[in-house]
Tab-separated table of C-alpha atoms in Angstrom:
chain	number	residue	atom	x	y	z
A	24	MET	CA	-6.982	-35.619	93.790
A	25	ALA	CA	-9.404	-34.643	90.337
A	26	HIS	CA	-12.385	-36.100	89.746
A	27	PRO	CA	-12.530	-37.827	86.547
A	28	ILE	CA	-15.654	-35.965	84.953
A	29	SER	CA	-19.896	-37.155	84.332
A	30	ALA	CA	-21.869	-37.474	80.999
A	31	PHE	CA	-23.588	-34.249	81.471
A	32	GLN	CA	-19.947	-32.685	82.698
A	33	ALA	CA	-18.674	-33.521	79.480
A	34	ALA	CA	-22.334	-32.603	77.548
A	35	TYR	CA	-21.966	-29.156	78.510
A	36	ILE	CA	-18.463	-28.414	77.794
A	37	SER	CA	-19.347	-29.646	75.074
A	38	ILE	CA	-22.128	-27.243	74.294
A	39	GLU	CA	-19.660	-24.593	75.340
A	40	VAL	CA	-17.115	-25.100	73.464
A	41	LEU	CA	-19.517	-25.499	70.467
A	42	ILE	CA	-20.752	-22.002	72.109
A	43	ALA	CA	-17.493	-20.536	71.760
A	44	LEU	CA	-16.464	-21.908	68.713
A	45	VAL	CA	-18.920	-19.497	66.999
A	46	SER	CA	-18.523	-16.722	69.479
A	47	VAL	CA	-14.547	-15.887	69.671
A	48	PRO	CA	-14.557	-16.477	64.812
A	49	GLY	CA	-17.796	-14.037	64.705
A	50	ASN	CA	-17.363	-11.188	66.621
A	51	ILE	CA	-13.336	-11.232	64.764
A	52	LEU	CA	-14.894	-10.654	61.461
A	53	VAL	CA	-16.735	-7.932	63.783
A	54	ILE	CA	-14.080	-6.193	63.994
A	55	TRP	CA	-12.167	-6.955	61.283
A	56	ALA	CA	-14.734	-5.551	58.992
A	57	VAL	CA	-15.568	-1.999	60.913
A	58	LYS	CA	-10.916	-1.897	60.004
A	59	MET	CA	-11.588	-2.571	56.886
A	60	ASN	CA	-14.476	-0.686	56.170
A	61	GLN	CA	-14.653	3.622	55.737
A	62	ALA	CA	-18.251	3.371	56.060
A	63	LEU	CA	-18.644	1.275	59.834
A	64	ARG	CA	-16.087	3.984	60.946
A	65	ASP	CA	-18.946	6.366	62.899
A	66	ALA	CA	-19.336	6.099	66.417
A	67	THR	CA	-23.006	3.201	66.904
A	68	PHE	CA	-19.587	0.930	64.863
A	69	CYS	CA	-17.338	2.192	67.408
A	70	PHE	CA	-19.747	0.699	69.905
A	71	ILE	CA	-20.425	-2.368	67.895
A	72	VAL	CA	-17.009	-3.233	68.250
A	73	SER	CA	-16.340	-2.312	72.000
A	74	LEU	CA	-19.635	-4.835	72.814
A	75	ALA	CA	-18.029	-7.405	69.800
A	76	VAL	CA	-14.733	-7.044	71.850
A	77	ALA	CA	-16.211	-8.471	75.141
A	78	ASP	CA	-18.157	-10.756	73.760
A	79	VAL	CA	-14.450	-12.502	71.686
A	80	ALA	CA	-13.684	-12.120	75.754
A	81	VAL	CA	-16.383	-13.969	77.112
A	82	GLY	CA	-15.870	-17.552	74.349
A	83	ALA	CA	-11.984	-16.872	74.336
A	84	LEU	CA	-12.636	-16.468	78.193
A	85	VAL	CA	-15.065	-16.810	80.003
A	86	ILE	CA	-16.528	-20.230	78.288
A	87	PRO	CA	-12.758	-21.655	79.758
A	88	LEU	CA	-14.009	-20.150	83.083
A	89	ALA	CA	-17.170	-21.184	83.247
A	90	ILE	CA	-15.952	-24.583	82.968
A	91	ILE	CA	-12.759	-25.300	85.207
A	92	ILE	CA	-15.484	-23.877	87.580
A	93	ASN	CA	-17.746	-26.532	86.351
A	94	ILE	CA	-15.514	-28.798	87.238
A	95	GLY	CA	-15.212	-27.817	90.673
A	96	PRO	CA	-11.177	-27.713	91.314
A	97	GLN	CA	-9.940	-27.122	94.753
A	98	THR	CA	-8.330	-24.282	95.560
A	99	GLU	CA	-8.205	-20.811	97.843
A	100	PHE	CA	-10.268	-18.686	97.351
A	101	TYR	CA	-9.365	-15.998	96.190
A	102	SER	CA	-7.698	-17.131	93.493
A	103	CYS	CA	-12.204	-18.225	93.005
A	104	LEU	CA	-13.029	-15.595	92.891
A	105	MET	CA	-10.580	-13.482	90.035
A	106	VAL	CA	-11.725	-16.971	88.024
A	107	ALA	CA	-15.320	-16.084	89.048
A	108	CYS	CA	-15.210	-11.929	88.296
A	109	PRO	CA	-14.320	-11.764	84.390
A	110	VAL	CA	-17.881	-12.736	83.401
A	111	LEU	CA	-19.122	-10.304	85.207
A	112	ILE	CA	-16.526	-7.592	84.544
A	113	LEU	CA	-18.167	-8.820	80.492
A	114	THR	CA	-21.611	-8.133	81.491
A	115	GLU	CA	-21.357	-5.487	82.586
A	116	SER	CA	-19.323	-3.407	79.357
A	117	SER	CA	-21.496	-5.535	77.243
A	118	ILE	CA	-25.179	-3.341	79.236
A	119	LEU	CA	-22.691	-0.631	79.234
A	120	ALA	CA	-22.038	-0.362	75.203
A	121	LEU	CA	-25.511	-1.503	74.525
A	122	LEU	CA	-26.972	2.092	76.685
A	123	ALA	CA	-24.315	3.656	74.491
A	124	ILE	CA	-25.493	2.715	71.580
A	125	ALA	CA	-28.599	2.922	72.277
A	126	VAL	CA	-27.988	7.534	72.831
A	127	ASP	CA	-26.031	7.809	70.000
A	128	ARG	CA	-29.147	6.113	67.676
A	129	TYR	CA	-31.227	9.216	69.652
A	130	LEU	CA	-29.408	11.660	69.176
A	131	ARG	CA	-29.405	10.604	65.817
A	132	VAL	CA	-32.658	11.186	64.811
A	133	LYS	CA	-32.771	14.002	67.744
A	134	ILE	CA	-30.754	16.410	66.472
A	135	PRO	CA	-29.392	14.913	63.277
A	136	VAL	CA	-27.235	18.511	62.054
A	137	ARG	CA	-25.915	18.675	64.730
A	138	TYR	CA	-24.815	15.305	65.912
A	139	LYS	CA	-21.878	15.230	63.926
A	140	SER	CA	-20.363	18.130	65.694
A	141	VAL	CA	-21.560	16.862	69.397
A	142	VAL	CA	-20.360	13.099	68.887
A	143	THR	CA	-16.927	13.151	67.480
A	144	PRO	CA	-14.656	10.699	67.952
A	145	ARG	CA	-12.214	11.616	70.862
A	146	ARG	CA	-16.462	11.668	72.490
A	147	ALA	CA	-17.001	8.479	71.487
A	148	ALA	CA	-13.687	7.018	72.403
A	149	VAL	CA	-13.518	8.453	75.733
A	150	ALA	CA	-17.509	7.258	76.245
A	151	ILE	CA	-16.141	3.439	75.745
A	152	ALA	CA	-13.094	4.018	77.645
A	153	CYS	CA	-15.455	5.216	81.138
A	154	CYS	CA	-17.399	1.898	79.690
A	155	TRP	CA	-14.748	-0.282	80.265
A	156	ILE	CA	-13.430	1.206	83.713
A	157	VAL	CA	-17.036	0.990	85.256
A	158	SER	CA	-16.985	-1.761	84.526
A	159	PHE	CA	-13.776	-2.840	85.990
A	160	LEU	CA	-15.042	-1.679	88.750
A	161	VAL	CA	-18.206	-2.989	89.064
A	162	GLY	CA	-17.392	-6.745	88.364
A	163	LEU	CA	-13.704	-5.991	90.869
A	164	THR	CA	-16.081	-5.947	93.674
A	165	PRO	CA	-16.421	-8.640	95.011
A	166	MET	CA	-12.200	-9.249	95.059
A	167	PHE	CA	-12.115	-5.370	97.466
A	168	GLY	CA	-14.599	-7.970	99.707
A	169	TRP	CA	-18.221	-7.965	98.861
A	170	ASN	CA	-18.088	-11.344	98.630
A	171	ASN	CA	-18.442	-14.744	101.309
A	172	LEU	CA	-14.967	-15.251	102.398
A	173	ASN	CA	-16.621	-13.845	106.052
A	174	LYS	CA	-19.519	-16.194	105.495
A	175	MET	CA	-16.957	-18.883	104.960
A	176	ARG	CA	-15.217	-17.840	107.561
A	177	ARG	CA	-17.771	-17.897	110.429
A	178	THR	CA	-18.643	-22.085	109.840
A	179	GLN	CA	-14.913	-23.026	109.872
A	180	GLU	CA	-13.091	-24.465	112.829
A	181	PRO	CA	-12.188	-21.435	115.467
A	182	ASN	CA	-8.988	-23.302	115.014
A	183	ALA	CA	-9.144	-23.839	111.469
A	184	SER	CA	-6.023	-22.864	108.665
A	185	GLN	CA	-7.065	-18.816	107.598
A	186	GLN	CA	-5.941	-20.662	104.490
A	187	PHE	CA	-9.788	-22.003	102.453
A	188	VAL	CA	-9.587	-24.156	100.155
A	189	ILE	CA	-12.777	-24.538	98.360
A	190	THR	CA	-14.161	-26.307	96.203
A	191	CYS	CA	-13.907	-23.868	93.436
A	192	GLN	CA	-18.380	-23.196	92.450
A	193	PHE	CA	-19.519	-19.640	91.214
A	194	GLU	CA	-21.567	-18.377	94.160
A	195	THR	CA	-19.144	-20.468	96.742
A	196	VAL	CA	-17.364	-16.919	96.317
A	197	ILE	CA	-19.845	-14.611	95.160
A	198	SER	CA	-22.560	-13.518	97.219
A	199	MET	CA	-25.547	-12.814	95.903
A	200	GLU	CA	-26.918	-10.054	98.461
A	201	TYR	CA	-23.169	-8.745	95.636
A	202	MET	CA	-25.695	-10.757	92.363
A	203	VAL	CA	-29.185	-9.823	92.962
A	204	TYR	CA	-29.362	-6.290	95.570
A	205	PHE	CA	-26.169	-4.457	93.550
A	206	ASN	CA	-25.121	-6.174	90.163
A	207	PHE	CA	-28.984	-6.655	89.301
A	208	PHE	CA	-30.996	-3.469	90.413
A	209	VAL	CA	-28.296	-1.166	89.813
A	210	TRP	CA	-26.357	-2.568	86.660
A	211	VAL	CA	-27.980	-5.072	85.023
A	212	LEU	CA	-31.956	-4.075	85.291
A	213	PRO	CA	-31.916	0.421	85.369
A	214	PRO	CA	-29.529	0.340	82.167
A	215	LEU	CA	-32.130	-1.655	80.993
A	216	LEU	CA	-34.791	-0.355	81.514
A	217	LEU	CA	-33.606	2.658	80.491
A	218	MET	CA	-32.889	1.806	77.365
A	219	LEU	CA	-36.189	-0.015	76.155
A	220	LEU	CA	-37.491	3.786	76.133
A	221	ILE	CA	-34.903	5.476	74.629
A	222	TYR	CA	-35.394	3.604	71.893
A	223	LEU	CA	-38.976	3.295	72.125
A	224	GLU	CA	-38.691	7.075	71.916
A	225	VAL	CA	-36.331	7.073	68.713
A	226	PHE	CA	-39.062	4.774	66.844
A	227	ASN	CA	-41.680	7.700	68.493
A	228	LEU	CA	-39.317	10.361	67.161
A	229	ILE	CA	-38.323	8.579	63.167
A	230	ARG	CA	-42.118	8.159	62.713
A	231	LYS	CA	-43.028	11.731	63.268
A	232	GLN	CA	-40.555	11.965	60.814
A	233	LEU	CA	-41.598	9.858	58.211
A	234	ASN	CA	-45.253	10.401	58.529
A	235	LYS	CA	-44.462	13.642	57.758
A	236	LYS	CA	-46.162	14.506	54.571
A	237	VAL	CA	-43.198	14.996	52.321
A	238	SER	CA	-42.035	17.116	48.672
A	239	SER	CA	-40.466	16.502	45.648
A	240	SER	CA	-37.345	17.941	47.260
A	241	SER	CA	-37.632	16.381	50.607
A	242	ASN	CA	-36.653	12.305	49.748
A	243	ASP	CA	-32.822	12.599	51.566
A	244	PRO	CA	-35.215	14.328	55.346
A	245	GLN	CA	-37.120	10.820	54.165
A	246	LYS	CA	-33.913	8.673	53.258
A	247	TYR	CA	-31.933	9.125	56.107
A	248	TYR	CA	-35.060	8.587	58.529
A	249	GLY	CA	-36.067	5.420	56.447
A	250	LYS	CA	-32.603	4.251	57.586
A	251	GLU	CA	-32.500	5.432	60.770
A	252	LEU	CA	-35.939	3.206	61.432
A	253	LYS	CA	-34.133	-0.540	59.962
A	254	ILE	CA	-29.989	0.145	61.678
A	255	ALA	CA	-32.802	0.637	65.409
A	256	LYS	CA	-34.575	-2.117	64.339
A	257	SER	CA	-31.868	-4.197	63.993
A	258	LEU	CA	-30.021	-2.513	67.400
A	259	ALA	CA	-32.957	-3.248	68.998
A	260	LEU	CA	-33.743	-6.199	68.435
A	261	VAL	CA	-29.060	-6.955	70.041
A	262	LEU	CA	-30.641	-5.887	72.825
A	263	PHE	CA	-34.265	-7.994	73.100
A	264	LEU	CA	-31.261	-10.607	72.326
A	265	PHE	CA	-29.518	-9.614	75.265
A	266	ALA	CA	-32.180	-9.281	77.709
A	267	LEU	CA	-34.212	-12.838	76.621
A	268	SER	CA	-30.317	-14.270	77.582
A	269	TRP	CA	-29.277	-12.697	80.601
A	270	LEU	CA	-32.733	-11.993	82.582
A	271	PRO	CA	-33.682	-14.997	83.751
A	272	LEU	CA	-30.203	-16.418	85.347
A	273	HIS	CA	-30.845	-13.042	86.805
A	274	VAL	CA	-33.980	-14.437	88.439
A	275	LEU	CA	-33.542	-17.899	89.085
A	276	ASN	CA	-30.710	-15.006	91.579
A	277	CYS	CA	-33.057	-13.694	93.037
A	278	ILE	CA	-35.172	-17.078	93.480
A	279	THR	CA	-31.488	-18.017	95.243
A	280	LEU	CA	-31.803	-14.975	97.949
A	281	PHE	CA	-35.117	-14.675	98.418
A	282	CYS	CA	-36.323	-17.693	98.696
A	283	PRO	CA	-33.904	-19.524	99.913
A	284	SER	CA	-35.890	-23.443	100.839
A	285	CYS	CA	-36.699	-23.091	96.618
A	286	GLU	CA	-34.602	-25.793	94.645
A	287	THR	CA	-33.911	-24.299	91.786
A	288	PRO	CA	-33.748	-27.970	88.989
A	289	HIS	CA	-30.343	-27.459	87.846
A	290	ILE	CA	-31.150	-28.164	84.276
A	291	LEU	CA	-32.687	-24.445	84.284
A	292	THR	CA	-29.782	-23.103	85.919
A	293	TYR	CA	-27.355	-24.360	82.396
A	294	ILE	CA	-30.053	-23.475	80.348
A	295	ALA	CA	-29.679	-19.865	81.619
A	296	ILE	CA	-26.049	-20.072	81.349
A	297	PHE	CA	-26.258	-21.363	77.807
A	298	LEU	CA	-28.414	-18.928	76.866
A	299	THR	CA	-25.913	-16.124	79.189
A	300	HIS	CA	-22.739	-17.170	76.875
A	301	GLY	CA	-25.103	-17.657	74.122
A	302	ASN	CA	-25.538	-14.491	73.615
A	303	SER	CA	-21.871	-13.750	72.081
A	304	ALA	CA	-23.244	-15.389	69.307
A	305	MET	CA	-25.971	-14.032	68.433
A	306	ASN	CA	-25.052	-10.360	67.623
A	307	PRO	CA	-22.556	-11.436	64.127
A	308	ILE	CA	-25.635	-13.149	62.607
A	309	VAL	CA	-27.778	-10.175	63.894
A	310	TYR	CA	-25.480	-7.625	61.203
A	311	ALA	CA	-25.041	-10.306	59.149
A	312	PHE	CA	-28.805	-10.666	57.958
A	313	ARG	CA	-30.667	-7.354	59.522
A	314	ILE	CA	-27.330	-4.617	59.206
A	315	LYS	CA	-26.270	-3.991	54.317
A	316	LYS	CA	-22.845	-2.131	55.529
A	317	PHE	CA	-22.230	-4.791	57.567
A	318	ARG	CA	-23.281	-7.548	55.444
A	319	THR	CA	-21.453	-6.420	52.752
A	320	ALA	CA	-18.299	-6.093	54.795
A	321	PHE	CA	-18.396	-9.662	55.267
A	322	LEU	CA	-19.015	-10.738	51.253
A	323	GLN	CA	-15.292	-9.147	51.167
A	324	ILE	CA	-13.796	-10.634	53.616
A	325	TRP	CA	-14.812	-13.602	52.389
A	326	ASN	CA	-13.775	-12.681	48.982
A	327	GLN	CA	-10.589	-11.466	49.332
A	328	TYR	CA	-9.020	-13.229	52.027
A	329	PHE	CA	-10.532	-16.447	51.692
A	330	CYS	CA	-13.076	-17.998	48.637
A	331	CYS	CA	-10.879	-15.803	46.039
A	332	LYS	CA	-7.488	-16.748	48.534
A	333	THR	CA	-8.319	-19.944	47.413
A	334	ALA	CA	-9.092	-20.066	44.218
A	335	LYS	CA	-5.582	-18.588	43.797
A	336	ASN	CA	-4.105	-20.856	44.678
A	337	ALA	CA	-5.161	-23.380	42.750
A	338	THR	CA	-5.061	-21.878	39.713
A	339	SER	CA	-1.026	-20.937	41.084
A	340	SER	CA	-0.650	-24.545	41.488
A	341	THR	CA	-2.151	-25.374	38.309
A	342	THR	CA	0.169	-23.002	36.643
A	343	THR	CA	3.434	-23.918	38.169
A	344	ALA	CA	2.642	-27.569	37.608
A	345	GLU	CA	1.775	-26.400	33.779
A	346	PRO	CA	5.868	-26.166	32.220
A	347	GLY	CA	6.940	-29.796	33.504
A	348	ASN	CA	3.537	-31.475	31.328
């Protein structure tokens, strides 16, 4: 029998639904903008689309599953594990998409002349496919055996049924050793540190180019690197927000593993969860305010499909009503 939802759970569910309602339309708008605007068809924006797809899935899939886990239904062990794994897949997909974006920006400023011959659409598509394959392998590792099933078996009665019916919670089925040693120390922290180094080098290369004395015939390189600097700053901000959103939860996981006697306030855990989910809603806002191509595309979509369409419908209704006057 289902337990009644408490006021705290109701507040949690309301905030999660609000995040989903911002995240899903915002990231669909990002994908739509890239699809309809030819100026957004280079490799960087393909990687941004991959990131947006992961963010749409967070709002449409992970948040509903997180709400289910928060309610704590009674379910079989592997059913609960299947509910917990999608967030691991999509987190890794976001990290690898951000890493691909960072490498792409580095190549744009390191080899600007040869960039288009090196980063072809085919290679970008292969890179995106590889990112998703790795994400599934990393995120589904608990399904392959690195989970809490054996630990639970040791605590069960010897004559207990092999079909474990449990209260479905993330920490119940996902091993903290997996979350800290494998997920965080191998697949989250090193890519974040690598991206930090890449962006520092990107900014260093751009500054060197912009500080060169330029003649009247060298305006194009200056314009190119100036544009690259603006985009690099925007994408570095996306990376910073991702790290700011995800590191608190991983730190709490480390505390749980290395200090079992330490009690973490539940409110901190919930704030960390809201930050991770809320990160999916941040990126479209950053693109809209920081990248002119996206801002132009968003306004074009609004004018073409929403604002002007409404005006046309109103005009059409008025015209239809006139003959009867």
